[in-house]
Coordinates of C-alpha atoms and ligand atoms in Angstrom, one line a residue:
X1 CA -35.1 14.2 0.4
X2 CA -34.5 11.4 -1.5
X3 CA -33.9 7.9 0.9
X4 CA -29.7 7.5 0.7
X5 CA -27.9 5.5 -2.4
X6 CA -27.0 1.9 -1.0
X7 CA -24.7 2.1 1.9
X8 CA -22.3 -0.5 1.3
X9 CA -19.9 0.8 -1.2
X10 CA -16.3 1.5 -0.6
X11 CA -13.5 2.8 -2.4
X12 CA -9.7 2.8 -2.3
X13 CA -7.9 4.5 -4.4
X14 CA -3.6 4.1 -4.0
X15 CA -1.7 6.7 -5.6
X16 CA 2.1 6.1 -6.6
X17 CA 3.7 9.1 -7.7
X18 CA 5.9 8.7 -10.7
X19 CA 5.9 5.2 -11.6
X20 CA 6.4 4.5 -15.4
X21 CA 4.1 2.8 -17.1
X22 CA 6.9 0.4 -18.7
X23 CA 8.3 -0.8 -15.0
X24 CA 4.7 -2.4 -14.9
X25 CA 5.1 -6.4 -15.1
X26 CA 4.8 -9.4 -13.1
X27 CA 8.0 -9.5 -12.5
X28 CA 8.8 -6.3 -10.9
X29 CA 5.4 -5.3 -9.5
X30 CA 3.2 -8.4 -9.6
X31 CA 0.7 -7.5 -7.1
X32 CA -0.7 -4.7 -8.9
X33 CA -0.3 -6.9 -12.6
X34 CA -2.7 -9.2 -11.2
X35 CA -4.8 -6.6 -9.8
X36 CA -5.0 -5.3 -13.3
X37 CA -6.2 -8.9 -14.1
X38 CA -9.2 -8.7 -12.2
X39 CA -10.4 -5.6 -13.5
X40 CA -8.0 -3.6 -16.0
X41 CA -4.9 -1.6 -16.3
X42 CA -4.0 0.6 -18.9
X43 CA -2.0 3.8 -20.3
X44 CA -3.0 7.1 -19.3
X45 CA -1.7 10.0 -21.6
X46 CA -1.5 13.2 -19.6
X47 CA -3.3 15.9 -21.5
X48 CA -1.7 18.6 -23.4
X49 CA -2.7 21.4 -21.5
X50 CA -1.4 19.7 -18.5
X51 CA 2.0 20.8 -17.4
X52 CA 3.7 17.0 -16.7
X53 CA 4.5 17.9 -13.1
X54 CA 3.0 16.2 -10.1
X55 CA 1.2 19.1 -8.5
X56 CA -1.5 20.1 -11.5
X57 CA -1.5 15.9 -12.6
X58 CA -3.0 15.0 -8.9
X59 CA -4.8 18.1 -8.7
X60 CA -6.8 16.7 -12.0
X61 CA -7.1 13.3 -10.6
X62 CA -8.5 14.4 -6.8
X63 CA -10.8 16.7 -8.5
X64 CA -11.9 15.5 -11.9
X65 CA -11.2 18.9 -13.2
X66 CA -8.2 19.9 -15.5
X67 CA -5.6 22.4 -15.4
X68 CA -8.5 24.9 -16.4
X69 CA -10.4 24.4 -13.7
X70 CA -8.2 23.8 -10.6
X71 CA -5.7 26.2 -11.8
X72 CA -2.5 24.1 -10.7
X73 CA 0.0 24.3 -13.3
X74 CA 3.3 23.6 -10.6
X75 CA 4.4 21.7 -7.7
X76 CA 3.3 25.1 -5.6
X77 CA -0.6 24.9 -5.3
X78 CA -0.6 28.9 -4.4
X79 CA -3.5 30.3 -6.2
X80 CA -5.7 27.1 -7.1
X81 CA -8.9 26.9 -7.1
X82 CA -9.6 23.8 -5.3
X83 CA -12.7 25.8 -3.4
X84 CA -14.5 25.5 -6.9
X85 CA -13.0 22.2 -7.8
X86 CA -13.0 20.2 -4.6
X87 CA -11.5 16.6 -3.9
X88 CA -13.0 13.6 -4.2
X89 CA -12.6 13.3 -0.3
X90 CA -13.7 16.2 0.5
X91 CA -16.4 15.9 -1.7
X92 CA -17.2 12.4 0.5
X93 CA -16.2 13.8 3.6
X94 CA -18.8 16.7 3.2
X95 CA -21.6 14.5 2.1
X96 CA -21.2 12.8 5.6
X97 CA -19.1 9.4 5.0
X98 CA -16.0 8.6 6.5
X99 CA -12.8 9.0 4.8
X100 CA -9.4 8.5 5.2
X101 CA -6.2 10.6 3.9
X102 CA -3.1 9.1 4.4
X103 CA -0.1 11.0 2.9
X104 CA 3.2 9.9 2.8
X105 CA 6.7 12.9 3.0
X106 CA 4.8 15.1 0.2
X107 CA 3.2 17.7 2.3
X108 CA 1.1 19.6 -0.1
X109 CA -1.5 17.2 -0.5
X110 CA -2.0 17.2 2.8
X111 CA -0.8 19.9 4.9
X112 CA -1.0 23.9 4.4
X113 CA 2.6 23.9 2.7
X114 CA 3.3 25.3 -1.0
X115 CA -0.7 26.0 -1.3
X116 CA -1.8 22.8 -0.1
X117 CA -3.4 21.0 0.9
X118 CA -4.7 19.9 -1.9
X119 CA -6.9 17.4 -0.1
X120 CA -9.0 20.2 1.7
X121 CA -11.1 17.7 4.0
X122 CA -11.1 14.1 5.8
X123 CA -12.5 12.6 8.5
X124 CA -8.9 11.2 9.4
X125 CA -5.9 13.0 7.8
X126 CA -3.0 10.6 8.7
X127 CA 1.0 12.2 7.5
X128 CA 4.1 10.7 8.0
X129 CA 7.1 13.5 7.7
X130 CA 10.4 11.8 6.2
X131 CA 12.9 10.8 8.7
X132 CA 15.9 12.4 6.6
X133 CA 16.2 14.0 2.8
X134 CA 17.1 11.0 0.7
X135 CA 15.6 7.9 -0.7
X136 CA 15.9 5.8 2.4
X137 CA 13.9 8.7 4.3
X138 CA 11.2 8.4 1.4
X139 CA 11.1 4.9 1.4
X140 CA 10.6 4.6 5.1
X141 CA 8.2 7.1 5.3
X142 CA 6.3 5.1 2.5
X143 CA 6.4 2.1 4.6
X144 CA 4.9 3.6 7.9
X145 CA 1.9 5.1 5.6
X146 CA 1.3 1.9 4.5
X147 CA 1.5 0.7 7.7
X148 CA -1.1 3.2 9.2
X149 CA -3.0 2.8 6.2
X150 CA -3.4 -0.8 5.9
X151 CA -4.6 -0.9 10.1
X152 CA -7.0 1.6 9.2
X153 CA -8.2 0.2 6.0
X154 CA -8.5 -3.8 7.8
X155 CA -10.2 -2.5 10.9
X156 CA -12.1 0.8 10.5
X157 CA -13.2 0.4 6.4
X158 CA -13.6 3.4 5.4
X159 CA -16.2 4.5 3.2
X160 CA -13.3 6.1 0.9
X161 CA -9.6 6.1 1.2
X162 CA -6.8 7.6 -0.5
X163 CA -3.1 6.9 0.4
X164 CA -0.1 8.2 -1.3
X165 CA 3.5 6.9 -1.7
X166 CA 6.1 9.0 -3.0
X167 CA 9.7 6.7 -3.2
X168 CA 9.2 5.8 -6.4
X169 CA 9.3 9.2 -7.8
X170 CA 12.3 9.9 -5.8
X171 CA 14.1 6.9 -7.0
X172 CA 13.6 8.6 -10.3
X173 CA 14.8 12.3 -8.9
X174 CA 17.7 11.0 -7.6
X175 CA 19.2 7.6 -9.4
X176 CA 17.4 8.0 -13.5
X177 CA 15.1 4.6 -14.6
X178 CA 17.5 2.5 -13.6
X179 CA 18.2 -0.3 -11.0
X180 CA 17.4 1.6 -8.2
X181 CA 14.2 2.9 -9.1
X182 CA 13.6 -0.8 -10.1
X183 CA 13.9 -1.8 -6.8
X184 CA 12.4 0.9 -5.2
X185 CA 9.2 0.3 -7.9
X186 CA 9.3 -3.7 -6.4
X187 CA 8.9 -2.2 -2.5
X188 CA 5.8 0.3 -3.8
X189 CA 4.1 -3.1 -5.2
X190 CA 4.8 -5.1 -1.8
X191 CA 3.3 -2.4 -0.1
X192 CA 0.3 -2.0 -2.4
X193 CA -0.1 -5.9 -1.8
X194 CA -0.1 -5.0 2.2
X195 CA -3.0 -2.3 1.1
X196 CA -5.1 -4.9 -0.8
X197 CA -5.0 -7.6 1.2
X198 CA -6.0 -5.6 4.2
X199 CA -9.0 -4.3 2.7
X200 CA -9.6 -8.4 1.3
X201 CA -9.0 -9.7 5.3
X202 CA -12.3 -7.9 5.8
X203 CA -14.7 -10.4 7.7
X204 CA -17.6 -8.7 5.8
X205 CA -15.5 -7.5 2.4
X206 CA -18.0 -9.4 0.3
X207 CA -20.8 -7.3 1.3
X208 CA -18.7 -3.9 1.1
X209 CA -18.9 -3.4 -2.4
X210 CA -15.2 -1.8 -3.0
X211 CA -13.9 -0.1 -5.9
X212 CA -10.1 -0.3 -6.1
X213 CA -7.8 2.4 -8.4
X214 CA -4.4 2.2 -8.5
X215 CA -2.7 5.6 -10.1
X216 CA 0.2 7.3 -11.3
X217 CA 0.6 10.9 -12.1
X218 CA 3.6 11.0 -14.4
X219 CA 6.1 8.8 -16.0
X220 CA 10.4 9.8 -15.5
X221 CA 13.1 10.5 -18.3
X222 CA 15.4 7.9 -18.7
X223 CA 17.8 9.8 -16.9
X224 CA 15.1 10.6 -14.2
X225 CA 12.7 13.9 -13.8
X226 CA 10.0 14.9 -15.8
X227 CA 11.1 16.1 -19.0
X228 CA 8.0 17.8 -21.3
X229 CA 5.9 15.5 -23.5
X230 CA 8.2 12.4 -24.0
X231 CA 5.8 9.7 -24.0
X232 CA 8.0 7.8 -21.3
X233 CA 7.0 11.5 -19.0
X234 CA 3.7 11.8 -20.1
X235 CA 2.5 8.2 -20.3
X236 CA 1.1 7.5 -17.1
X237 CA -1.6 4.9 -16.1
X238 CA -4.5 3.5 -13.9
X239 CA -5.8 0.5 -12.8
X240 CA -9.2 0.1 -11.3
X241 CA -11.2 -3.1 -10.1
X242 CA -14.4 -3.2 -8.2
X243 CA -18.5 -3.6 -8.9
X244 CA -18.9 -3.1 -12.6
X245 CA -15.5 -3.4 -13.5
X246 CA -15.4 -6.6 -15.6
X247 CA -12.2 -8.5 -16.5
X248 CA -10.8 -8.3 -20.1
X249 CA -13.7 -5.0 -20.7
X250 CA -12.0 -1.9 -22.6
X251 CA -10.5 0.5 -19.6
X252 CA -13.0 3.0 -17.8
X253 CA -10.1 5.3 -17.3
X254 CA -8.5 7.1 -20.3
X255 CA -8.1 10.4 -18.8
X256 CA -6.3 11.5 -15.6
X257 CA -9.9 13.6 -15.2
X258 CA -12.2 10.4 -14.8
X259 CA -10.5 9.0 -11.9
X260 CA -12.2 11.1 -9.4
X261 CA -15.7 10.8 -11.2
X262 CA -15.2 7.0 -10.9
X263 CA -14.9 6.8 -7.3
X264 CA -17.6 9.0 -6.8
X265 CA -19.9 7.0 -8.8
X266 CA -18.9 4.1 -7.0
X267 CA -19.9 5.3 -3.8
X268 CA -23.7 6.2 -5.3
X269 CA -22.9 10.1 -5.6
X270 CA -22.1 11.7 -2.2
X271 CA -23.4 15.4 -2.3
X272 CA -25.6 15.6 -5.1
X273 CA -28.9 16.3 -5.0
X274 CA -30.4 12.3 -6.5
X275 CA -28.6 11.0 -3.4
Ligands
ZN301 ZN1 4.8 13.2 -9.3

């Protein structure tokens, strides 16, 4: 066997579920604008075979794979085939580094609900329920994940981490693009500030090597929901900083199925046989 791929890599990856690509700005959600800065952010178009839902869009960025391979076409996972097409966590977790899986209210992605989970393995699987069925429940249950999330990330460091917020999208459900799912939009980018800066209050961040993404999986009608292939629905977008990732360079990411080969390749290629 092969000696191990350098150990100190790291990777974050935050996913915001259903946050238009045109709410980006530095007015409304400056931390992750200037995250873009340091590394890039950029349009994603959701492929065409890709049903603009977020069910199959996660499943293609956790696994890499498209609709084709994992099968998810619909908000209910039942029938995937995520044992073929694993996570990018599980793919770490298996290959022996530590992970971290912190899911806020949406309990496919992490629990055995609708066909889940679609995360299938973590060292620490971390979700927070929703207090009560609105946007206030959503939007608390986004803050306690980030909460949990940000301890974990500033004291423990995992190797890889991937935490999910949901109000957004429900801002979008319930209210249309409007002021509310502004506002809600400006409370997902404080709280993907809180994630940054816990993984930056590192004493030894310098030496960790961390690769950063920041994703969406769809865009929202005007009047909220997902619509077909209206480029505000099917416009989604990534933003990605880290070793290799240089400032003002064209985007790594142009397809919701490179996300999960990126972080991989960030942390040297957990599983494979050149590791
Ligand atoms: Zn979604």
């Amino acid at each position: 066997m092969l000696p191990s791929a350098p150990t100190l890599c790291h990777a974050l990856v935050i996913g915001l579920d259903g946050v238009r690509f045109d709410l980006l700005g530095p007015d409304t959600t400056p931390s992750i604008w200037a995250f873009g800065q340091a590394g890039f952010l950029a349009p994603v178009t959701i492929d065409q075979a890709t049903p603009t839902w977020s069910g199959p869009c996660w499943a293609t960025i956790a696994t890499g794979t498209g609709v084709a391979g994992h099968g998810i076409t619909t908000n209910d996972l039942t029938g995937h085939r995520l044992a073929d097409h694993p996570d990018f966590v599980t793919v770490a977790t298996r290959a022996g580094l530590s992970t971290l899986l912190a899911v806020s209210a949406w309990a496919p992605l992490a629990l055995p609900e609708d066909g889940g989970p679609l995360f299938a393995e973590a060292t620490r699987r971390e979700f927070v329920a929703r207090s009560e069925p609105n946007l206030a429940g959503w939007d608390a249950a986004d803050q306690a994940t980030t909460d949990l999330a940000a301890e974990i990330l500033a004291r423990d460091g995992p190797r890889l981490s991937f935490v999910y917020l949901g109000a957004v999208d429900i801002a979008g459900h319930l209210t249309g693009a409007g002021a509310a799912y502004r506002d809600t939009a400006r409370a997902c980018d404080r709280r993907v500030g809180r994630l940054l800066d816990a993984v930056r209050s590192r004493p030894s961040y310098e030496q960790e090597g961390w690769t950063i993404v920041v994703v969406t999986d769809h865009g929202h009608l005007d009047q909220g929901g997902h619509g077909g292939r209206e480029p505000e629905v099917t416009t989604a977008w990534a933003a990605a900083a880290g070793p290799g990732i240089h400032p003002g360079a064209p985007p790594v990411i142009t397809g919701q199925d490179q996300i999960a080969p990126l972080v991989l390749a960030a942390l040297g290629h957990p599983g494979t046989s050149d590791m």
